[in-house]
PDB file of C-alpha atoms in Angstrom:
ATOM      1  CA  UNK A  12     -27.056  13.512 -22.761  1.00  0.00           C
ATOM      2  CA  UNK A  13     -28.429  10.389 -21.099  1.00  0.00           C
ATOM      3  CA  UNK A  14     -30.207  10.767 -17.914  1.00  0.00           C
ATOM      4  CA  UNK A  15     -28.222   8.328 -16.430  1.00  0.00           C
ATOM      5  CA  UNK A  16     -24.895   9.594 -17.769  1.00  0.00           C
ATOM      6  CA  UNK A  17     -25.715  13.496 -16.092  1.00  0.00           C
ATOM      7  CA  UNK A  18     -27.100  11.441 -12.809  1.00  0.00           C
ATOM      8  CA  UNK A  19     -23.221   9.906 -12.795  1.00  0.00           C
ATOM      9  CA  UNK A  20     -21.210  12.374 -13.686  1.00  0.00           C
ATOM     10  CA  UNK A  21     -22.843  14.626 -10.994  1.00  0.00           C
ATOM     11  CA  UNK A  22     -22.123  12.184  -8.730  1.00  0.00           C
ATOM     12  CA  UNK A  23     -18.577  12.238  -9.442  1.00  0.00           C
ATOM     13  CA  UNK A  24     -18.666  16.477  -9.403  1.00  0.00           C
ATOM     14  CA  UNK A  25     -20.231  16.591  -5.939  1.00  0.00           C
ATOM     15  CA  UNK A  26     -17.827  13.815  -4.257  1.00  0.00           C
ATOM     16  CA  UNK A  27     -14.697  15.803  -5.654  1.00  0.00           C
ATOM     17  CA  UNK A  28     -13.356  12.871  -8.279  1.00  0.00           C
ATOM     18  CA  UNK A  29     -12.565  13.670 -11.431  1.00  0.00           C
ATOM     19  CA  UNK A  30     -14.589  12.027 -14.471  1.00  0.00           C
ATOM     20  CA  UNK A  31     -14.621  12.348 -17.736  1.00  0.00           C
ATOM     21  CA  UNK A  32     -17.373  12.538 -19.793  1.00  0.00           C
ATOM     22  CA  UNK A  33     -16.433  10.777 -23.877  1.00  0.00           C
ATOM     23  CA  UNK A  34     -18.701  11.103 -26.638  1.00  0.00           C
ATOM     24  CA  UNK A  35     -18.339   9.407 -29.672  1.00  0.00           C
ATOM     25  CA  UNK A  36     -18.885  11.910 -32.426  1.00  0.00           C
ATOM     26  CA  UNK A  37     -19.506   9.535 -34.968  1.00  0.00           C
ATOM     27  CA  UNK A  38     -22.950   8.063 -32.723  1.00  0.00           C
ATOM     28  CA  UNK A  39     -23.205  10.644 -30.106  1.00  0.00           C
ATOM     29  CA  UNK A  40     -23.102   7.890 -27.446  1.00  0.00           C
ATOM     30  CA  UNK A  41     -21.987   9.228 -24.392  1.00  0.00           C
ATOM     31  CA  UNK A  42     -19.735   7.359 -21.611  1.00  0.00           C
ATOM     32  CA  UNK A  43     -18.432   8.399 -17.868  1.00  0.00           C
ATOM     33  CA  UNK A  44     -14.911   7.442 -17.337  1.00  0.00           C
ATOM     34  CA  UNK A  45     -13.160   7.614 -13.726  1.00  0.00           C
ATOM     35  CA  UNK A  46     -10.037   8.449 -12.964  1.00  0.00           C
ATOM     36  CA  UNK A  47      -7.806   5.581 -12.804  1.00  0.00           C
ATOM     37  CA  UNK A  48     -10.189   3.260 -14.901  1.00  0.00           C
ATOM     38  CA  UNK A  49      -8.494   1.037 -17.440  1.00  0.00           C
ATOM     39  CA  UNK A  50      -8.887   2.306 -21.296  1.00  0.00           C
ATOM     40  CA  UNK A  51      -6.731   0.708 -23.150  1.00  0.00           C
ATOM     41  CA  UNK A  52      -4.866   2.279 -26.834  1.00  0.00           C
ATOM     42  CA  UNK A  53      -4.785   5.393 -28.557  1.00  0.00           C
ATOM     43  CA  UNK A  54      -8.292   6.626 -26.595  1.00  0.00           C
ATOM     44  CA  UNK A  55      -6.699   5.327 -23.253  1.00  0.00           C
ATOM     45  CA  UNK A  56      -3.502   7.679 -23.605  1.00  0.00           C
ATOM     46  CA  UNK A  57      -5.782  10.516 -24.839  1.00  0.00           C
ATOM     47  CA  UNK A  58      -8.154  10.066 -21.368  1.00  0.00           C
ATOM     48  CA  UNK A  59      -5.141   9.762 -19.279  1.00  0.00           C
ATOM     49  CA  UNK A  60      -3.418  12.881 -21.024  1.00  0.00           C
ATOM     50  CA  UNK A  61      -6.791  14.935 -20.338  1.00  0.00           C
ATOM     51  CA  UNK A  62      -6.928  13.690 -16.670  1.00  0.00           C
ATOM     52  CA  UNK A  63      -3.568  15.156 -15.731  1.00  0.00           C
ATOM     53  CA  UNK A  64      -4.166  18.615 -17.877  1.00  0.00           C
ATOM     54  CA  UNK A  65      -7.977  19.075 -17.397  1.00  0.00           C
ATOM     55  CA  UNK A  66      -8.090  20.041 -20.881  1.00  0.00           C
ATOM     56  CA  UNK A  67     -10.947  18.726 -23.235  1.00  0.00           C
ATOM     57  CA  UNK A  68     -10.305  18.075 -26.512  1.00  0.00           C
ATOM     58  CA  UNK A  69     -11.241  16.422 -30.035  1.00  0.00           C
ATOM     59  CA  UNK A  70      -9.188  12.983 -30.177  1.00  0.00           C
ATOM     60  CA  UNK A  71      -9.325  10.556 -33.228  1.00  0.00           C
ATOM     61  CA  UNK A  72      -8.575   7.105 -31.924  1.00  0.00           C
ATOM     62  CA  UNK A  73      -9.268   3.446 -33.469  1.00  0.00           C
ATOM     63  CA  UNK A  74     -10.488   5.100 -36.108  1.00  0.00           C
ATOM     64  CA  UNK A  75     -13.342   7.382 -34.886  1.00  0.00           C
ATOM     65  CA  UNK A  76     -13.495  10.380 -33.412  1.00  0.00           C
ATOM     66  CA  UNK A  77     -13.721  11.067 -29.761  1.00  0.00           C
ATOM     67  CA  UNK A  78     -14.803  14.418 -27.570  1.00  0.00           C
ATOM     68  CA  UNK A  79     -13.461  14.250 -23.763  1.00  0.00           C
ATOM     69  CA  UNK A  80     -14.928  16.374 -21.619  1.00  0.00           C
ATOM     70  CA  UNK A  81     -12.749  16.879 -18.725  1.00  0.00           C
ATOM     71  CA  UNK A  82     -14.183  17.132 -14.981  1.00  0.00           C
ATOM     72  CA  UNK A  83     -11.468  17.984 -12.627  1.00  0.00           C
ATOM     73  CA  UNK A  84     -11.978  18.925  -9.170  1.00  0.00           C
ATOM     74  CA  UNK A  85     -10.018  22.369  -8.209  1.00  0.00           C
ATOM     75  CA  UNK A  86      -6.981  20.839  -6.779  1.00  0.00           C
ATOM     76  CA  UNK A  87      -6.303  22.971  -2.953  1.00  0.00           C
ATOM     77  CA  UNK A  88      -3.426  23.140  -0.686  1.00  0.00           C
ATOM     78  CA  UNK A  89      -3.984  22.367   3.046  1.00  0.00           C
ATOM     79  CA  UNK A  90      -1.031  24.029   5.050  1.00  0.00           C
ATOM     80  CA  UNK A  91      -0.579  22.405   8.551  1.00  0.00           C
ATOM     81  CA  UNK A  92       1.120  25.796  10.137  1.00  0.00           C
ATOM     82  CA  UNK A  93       0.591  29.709  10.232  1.00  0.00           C
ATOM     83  CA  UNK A  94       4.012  30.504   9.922  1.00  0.00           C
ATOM     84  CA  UNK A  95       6.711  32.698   8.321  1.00  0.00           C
ATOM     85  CA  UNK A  96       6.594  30.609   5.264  1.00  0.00           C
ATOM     86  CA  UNK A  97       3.088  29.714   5.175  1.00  0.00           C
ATOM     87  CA  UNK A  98       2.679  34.106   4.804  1.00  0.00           C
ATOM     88  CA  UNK A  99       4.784  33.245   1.388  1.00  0.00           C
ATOM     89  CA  UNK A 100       3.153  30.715   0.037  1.00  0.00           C
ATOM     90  CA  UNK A 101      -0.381  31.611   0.738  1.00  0.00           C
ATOM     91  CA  UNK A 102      -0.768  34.552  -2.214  1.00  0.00           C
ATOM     92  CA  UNK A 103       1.510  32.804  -4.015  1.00  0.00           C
ATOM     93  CA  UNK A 104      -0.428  29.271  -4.348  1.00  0.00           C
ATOM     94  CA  UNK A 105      -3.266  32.069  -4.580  1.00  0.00           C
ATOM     95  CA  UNK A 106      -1.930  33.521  -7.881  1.00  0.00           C
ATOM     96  CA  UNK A 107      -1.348  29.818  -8.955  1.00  0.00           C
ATOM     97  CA  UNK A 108      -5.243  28.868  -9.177  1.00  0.00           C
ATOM     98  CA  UNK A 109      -4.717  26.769  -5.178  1.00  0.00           C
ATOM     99  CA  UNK A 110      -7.110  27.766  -3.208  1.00  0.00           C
ATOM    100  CA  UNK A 111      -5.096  27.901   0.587  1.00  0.00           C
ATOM    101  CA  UNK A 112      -6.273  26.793   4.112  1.00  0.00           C
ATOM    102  CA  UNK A 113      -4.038  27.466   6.799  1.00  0.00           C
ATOM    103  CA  UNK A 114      -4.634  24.995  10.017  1.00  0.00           C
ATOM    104  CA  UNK A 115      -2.908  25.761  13.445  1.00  0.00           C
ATOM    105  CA  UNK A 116      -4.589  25.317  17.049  1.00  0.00           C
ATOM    106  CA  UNK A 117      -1.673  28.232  18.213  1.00  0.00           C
ATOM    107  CA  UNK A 118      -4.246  30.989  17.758  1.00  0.00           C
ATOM    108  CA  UNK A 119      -0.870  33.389  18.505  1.00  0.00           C
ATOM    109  CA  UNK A 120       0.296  32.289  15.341  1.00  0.00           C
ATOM    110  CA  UNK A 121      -3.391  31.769  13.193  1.00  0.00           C
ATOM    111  CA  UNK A 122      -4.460  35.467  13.180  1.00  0.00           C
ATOM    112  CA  UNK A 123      -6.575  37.359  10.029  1.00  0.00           C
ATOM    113  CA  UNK A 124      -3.700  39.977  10.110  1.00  0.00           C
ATOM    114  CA  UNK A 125      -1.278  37.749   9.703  1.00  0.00           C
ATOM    115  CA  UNK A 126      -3.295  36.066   6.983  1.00  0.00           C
ATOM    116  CA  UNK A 127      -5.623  38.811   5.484  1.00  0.00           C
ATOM    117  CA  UNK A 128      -8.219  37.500   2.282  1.00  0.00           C
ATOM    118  CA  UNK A 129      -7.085  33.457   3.673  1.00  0.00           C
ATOM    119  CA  UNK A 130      -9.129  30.480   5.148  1.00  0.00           C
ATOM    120  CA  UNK A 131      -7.888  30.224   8.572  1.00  0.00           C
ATOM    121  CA  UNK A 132      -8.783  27.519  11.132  1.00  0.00           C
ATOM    122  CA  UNK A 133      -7.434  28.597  14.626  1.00  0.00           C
ATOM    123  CA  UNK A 134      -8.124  24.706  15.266  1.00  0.00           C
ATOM    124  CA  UNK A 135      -5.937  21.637  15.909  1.00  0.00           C
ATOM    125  CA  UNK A 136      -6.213  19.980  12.641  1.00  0.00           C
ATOM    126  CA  UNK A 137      -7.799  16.059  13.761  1.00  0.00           C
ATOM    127  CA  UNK A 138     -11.423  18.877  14.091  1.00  0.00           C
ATOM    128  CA  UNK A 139     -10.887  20.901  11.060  1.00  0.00           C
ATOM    129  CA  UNK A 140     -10.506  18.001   9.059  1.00  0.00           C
ATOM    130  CA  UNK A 141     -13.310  15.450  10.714  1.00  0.00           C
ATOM    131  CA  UNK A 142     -15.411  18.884   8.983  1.00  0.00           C
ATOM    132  CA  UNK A 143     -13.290  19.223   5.904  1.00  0.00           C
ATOM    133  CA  UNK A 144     -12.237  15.826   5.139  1.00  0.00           C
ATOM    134  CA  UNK A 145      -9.324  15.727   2.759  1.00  0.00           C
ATOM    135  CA  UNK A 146      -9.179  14.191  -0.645  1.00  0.00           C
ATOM    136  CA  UNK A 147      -6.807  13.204  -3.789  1.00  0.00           C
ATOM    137  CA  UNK A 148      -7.157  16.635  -4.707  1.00  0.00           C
ATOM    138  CA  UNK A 149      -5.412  17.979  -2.165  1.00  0.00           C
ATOM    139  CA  UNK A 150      -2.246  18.968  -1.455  1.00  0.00           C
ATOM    140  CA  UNK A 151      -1.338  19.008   2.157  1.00  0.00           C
ATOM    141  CA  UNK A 152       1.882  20.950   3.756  1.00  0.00           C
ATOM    142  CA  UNK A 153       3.041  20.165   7.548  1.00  0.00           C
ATOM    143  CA  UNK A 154       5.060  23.253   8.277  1.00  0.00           C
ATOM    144  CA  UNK A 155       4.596  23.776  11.981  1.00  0.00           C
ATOM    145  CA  UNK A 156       7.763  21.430  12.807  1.00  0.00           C
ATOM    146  CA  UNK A 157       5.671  20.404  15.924  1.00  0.00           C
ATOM    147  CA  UNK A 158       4.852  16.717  15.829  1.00  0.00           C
ATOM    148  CA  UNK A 159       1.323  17.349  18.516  1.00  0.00           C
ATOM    149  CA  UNK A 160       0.190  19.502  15.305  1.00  0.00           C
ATOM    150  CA  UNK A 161       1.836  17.678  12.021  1.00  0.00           C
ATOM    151  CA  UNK A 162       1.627  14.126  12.858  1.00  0.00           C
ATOM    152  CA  UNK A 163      -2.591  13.175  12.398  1.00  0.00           C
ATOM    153  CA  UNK A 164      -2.923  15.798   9.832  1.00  0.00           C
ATOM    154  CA  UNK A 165       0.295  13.808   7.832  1.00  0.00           C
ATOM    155  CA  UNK A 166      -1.215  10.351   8.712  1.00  0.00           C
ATOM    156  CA  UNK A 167      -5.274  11.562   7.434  1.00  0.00           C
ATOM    157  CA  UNK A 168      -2.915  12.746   4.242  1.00  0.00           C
ATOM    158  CA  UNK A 169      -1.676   9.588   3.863  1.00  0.00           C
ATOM    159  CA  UNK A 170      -5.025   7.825   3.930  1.00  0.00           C
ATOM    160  CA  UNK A 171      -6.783  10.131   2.052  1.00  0.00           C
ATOM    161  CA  UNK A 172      -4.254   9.683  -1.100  1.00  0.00           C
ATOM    162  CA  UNK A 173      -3.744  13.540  -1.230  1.00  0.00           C
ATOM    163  CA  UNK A 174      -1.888  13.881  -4.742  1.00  0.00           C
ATOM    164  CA  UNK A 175       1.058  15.674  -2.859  1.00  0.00           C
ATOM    165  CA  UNK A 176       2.213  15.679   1.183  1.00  0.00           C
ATOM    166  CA  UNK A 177       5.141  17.621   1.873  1.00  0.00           C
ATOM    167  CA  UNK A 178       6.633  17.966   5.440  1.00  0.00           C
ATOM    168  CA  UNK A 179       8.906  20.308   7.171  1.00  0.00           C
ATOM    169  CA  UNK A 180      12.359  19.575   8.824  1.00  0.00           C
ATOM    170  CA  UNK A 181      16.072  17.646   8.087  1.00  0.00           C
ATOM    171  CA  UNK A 182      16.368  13.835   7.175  1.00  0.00           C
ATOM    172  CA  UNK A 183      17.480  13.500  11.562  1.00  0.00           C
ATOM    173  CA  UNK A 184      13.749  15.467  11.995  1.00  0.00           C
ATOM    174  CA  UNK A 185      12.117  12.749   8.930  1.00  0.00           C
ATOM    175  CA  UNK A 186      13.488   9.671  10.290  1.00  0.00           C
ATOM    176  CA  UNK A 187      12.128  10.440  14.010  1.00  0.00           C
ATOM    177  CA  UNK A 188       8.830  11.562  12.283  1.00  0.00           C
ATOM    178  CA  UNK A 189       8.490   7.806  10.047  1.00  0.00           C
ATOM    179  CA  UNK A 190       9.196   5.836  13.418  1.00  0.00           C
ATOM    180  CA  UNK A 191       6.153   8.045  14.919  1.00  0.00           C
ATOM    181  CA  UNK A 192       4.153   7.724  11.327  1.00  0.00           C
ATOM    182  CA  UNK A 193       4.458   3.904  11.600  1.00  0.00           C
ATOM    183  CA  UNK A 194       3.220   3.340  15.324  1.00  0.00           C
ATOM    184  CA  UNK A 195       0.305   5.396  13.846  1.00  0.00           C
ATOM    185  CA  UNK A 196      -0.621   3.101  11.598  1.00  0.00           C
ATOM    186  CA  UNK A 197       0.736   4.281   8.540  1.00  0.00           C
ATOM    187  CA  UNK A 198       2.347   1.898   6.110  1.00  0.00           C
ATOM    188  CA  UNK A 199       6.156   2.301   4.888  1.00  0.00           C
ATOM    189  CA  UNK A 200       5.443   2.552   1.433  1.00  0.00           C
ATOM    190  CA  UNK A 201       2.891   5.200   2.510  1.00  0.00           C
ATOM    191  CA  UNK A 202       5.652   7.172   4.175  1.00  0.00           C
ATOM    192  CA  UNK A 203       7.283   7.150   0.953  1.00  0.00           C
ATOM    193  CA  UNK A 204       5.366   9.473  -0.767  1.00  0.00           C
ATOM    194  CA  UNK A 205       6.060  12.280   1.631  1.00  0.00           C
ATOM    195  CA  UNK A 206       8.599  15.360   0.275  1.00  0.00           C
ATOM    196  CA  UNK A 207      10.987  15.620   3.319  1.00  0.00           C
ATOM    197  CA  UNK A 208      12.523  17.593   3.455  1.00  0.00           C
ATOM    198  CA  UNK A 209       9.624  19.976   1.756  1.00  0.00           C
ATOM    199  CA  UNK A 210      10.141  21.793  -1.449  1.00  0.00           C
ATOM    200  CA  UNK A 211      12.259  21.062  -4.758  1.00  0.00           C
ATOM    201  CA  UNK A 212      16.061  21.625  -3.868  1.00  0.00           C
ATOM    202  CA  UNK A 213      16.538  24.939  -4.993  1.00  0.00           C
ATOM    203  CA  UNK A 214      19.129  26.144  -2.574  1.00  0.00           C
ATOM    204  CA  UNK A 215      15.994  28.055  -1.077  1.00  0.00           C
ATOM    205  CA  UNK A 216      17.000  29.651   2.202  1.00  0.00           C
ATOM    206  CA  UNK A 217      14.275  32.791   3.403  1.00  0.00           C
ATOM    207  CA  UNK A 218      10.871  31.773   3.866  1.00  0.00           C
ATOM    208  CA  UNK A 219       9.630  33.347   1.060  1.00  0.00           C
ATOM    209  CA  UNK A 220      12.242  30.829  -1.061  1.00  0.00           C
ATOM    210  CA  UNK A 221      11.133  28.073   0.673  1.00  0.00           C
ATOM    211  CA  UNK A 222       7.634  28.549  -0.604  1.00  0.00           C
ATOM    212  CA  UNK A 223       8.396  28.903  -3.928  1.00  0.00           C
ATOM    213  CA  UNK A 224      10.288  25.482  -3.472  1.00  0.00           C
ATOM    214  CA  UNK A 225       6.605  23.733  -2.128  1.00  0.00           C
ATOM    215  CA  UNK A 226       5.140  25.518  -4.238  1.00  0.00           C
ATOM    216  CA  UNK A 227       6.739  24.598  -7.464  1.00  0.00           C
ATOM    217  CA  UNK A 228       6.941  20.877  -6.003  1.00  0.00           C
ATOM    218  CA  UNK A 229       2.837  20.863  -5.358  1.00  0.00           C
ATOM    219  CA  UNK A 230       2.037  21.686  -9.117  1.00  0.00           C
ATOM    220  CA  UNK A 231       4.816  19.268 -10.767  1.00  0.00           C
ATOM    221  CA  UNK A 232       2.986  16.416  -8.541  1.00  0.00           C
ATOM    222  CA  UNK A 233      -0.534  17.659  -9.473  1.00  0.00           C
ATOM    223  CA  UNK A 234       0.545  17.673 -13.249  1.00  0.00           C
ATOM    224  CA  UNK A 235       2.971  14.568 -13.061  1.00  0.00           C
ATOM    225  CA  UNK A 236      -0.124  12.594 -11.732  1.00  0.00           C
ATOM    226  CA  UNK A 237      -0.122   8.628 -12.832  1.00  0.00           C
ATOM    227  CA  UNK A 238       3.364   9.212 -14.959  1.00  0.00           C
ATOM    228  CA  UNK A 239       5.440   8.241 -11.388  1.00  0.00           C
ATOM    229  CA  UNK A 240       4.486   4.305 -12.021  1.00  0.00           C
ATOM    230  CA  UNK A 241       5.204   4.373 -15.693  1.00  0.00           C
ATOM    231  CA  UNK A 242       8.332   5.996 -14.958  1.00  0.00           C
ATOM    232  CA  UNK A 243       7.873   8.730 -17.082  1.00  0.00           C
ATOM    233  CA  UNK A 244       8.963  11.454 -14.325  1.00  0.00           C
ATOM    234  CA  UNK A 245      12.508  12.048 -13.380  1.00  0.00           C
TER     235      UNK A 245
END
């Protein structure tokens, strides 16, 4: 592999954006693409099918053959809130191949026996994430319902284009939460891309069903990545 190529691509590894490394089989010439770079054709569809399943593969495209070597950053889920349903979704997200950090100042609430085997950050989340900045490949939950502990973590989601931002708490709760959003800062077509209220409408009622709800919604937005704009996602 070129020098240059390995120098790049470990770039991209380190700052947690996913590349993808394409070799033309025919000449061995190697090439970084970035997420969201323009390819166009057959080998364009290919890199952006690869991107969303982190799978490598063989392609043929304009009429040579193609290896893409997929570099995905492990996607994570960021839950604002060590509560009832945050106890749910923790192994389950777990089980699921997200790796889970729980953020709440309410050390009450953020204890290792309530979360055994879990990162836990007894911290309000504007200093746990100054340390742990967030990033596209996170997922971020706000499930504390308190707006003193949701409200900067859901703005810093926001900013940091988190592939998926769910918050708890009715449309009445949303709509005082986008008024409080906006004077923040945030943009309204920002606000747009949070899930409130959180979860896929399954009718889920317990805690543990809610969970499964987030859950479920977190991976179809991980996996639906770049189809929204094309309209290719119901």
């Amino acid at each position: 592999m070129d020098p240059y190529v390995l120098k790049t691509l470990n770039e991209e590894r380190r700052a947690r954006r996913a590349a993808m490394l394409v070799t033309d089989l025919g000449d061995g010439r190697d090439r970084i693409v970035r997420e969201g770079d323009h390819v166009a054709g057959d080998l364009g569809a290919a890199i952006a099918r690869a991107f969303r399943t982190g799978n490598s593969e063989s392609v043929e495209a304009e009429g040579r053959t193609f290896f893409l070597n997929a570099h995905l950053p492990r996607p994570r889920l960021v839950v604002i809130g060590a509560v009832h349903i945050s106890q749910a979704l923790a192994p389950m997200a777990r089980i699921a191949g997200y790796p889970v950090e729980i953020v709440d100042p309410r050390t009450a609430f953020a204890t290792p026996e309530r979360f055994p085997d879990v990162a836990l950050h007894a911290e309000w989340p504007e200093d746990v994430l100054k340390r742990e900045p967030l990033d596209s490949y996170t997922a971020l939950a706000a499930v504390t319902h308190d707006p003193k502990i949701d409200d900067f973590a859901l703005k810093a989601a926001l900013d940091a284009k988190c592939f998926y931002i769910g918050a708890l708490g009715s449309r009445k709760t949303h709509a005082k939460r986008v008024e409080r959003l906006l004077a923040l800062g945030a943009s309204a077509d920002q606000i747009a891309r949070i899930h409130a209220p959180i979860g896929l409408d399954i009718g889920a009622a317990s805690p543990a069903e809610i969970a499964v709800a987030v859950l479920a919604q977190v991976i179809h937005a991980f996996r639906s990545r770049g189809l929204e704009a094309k309209g290719a996602v119901a």
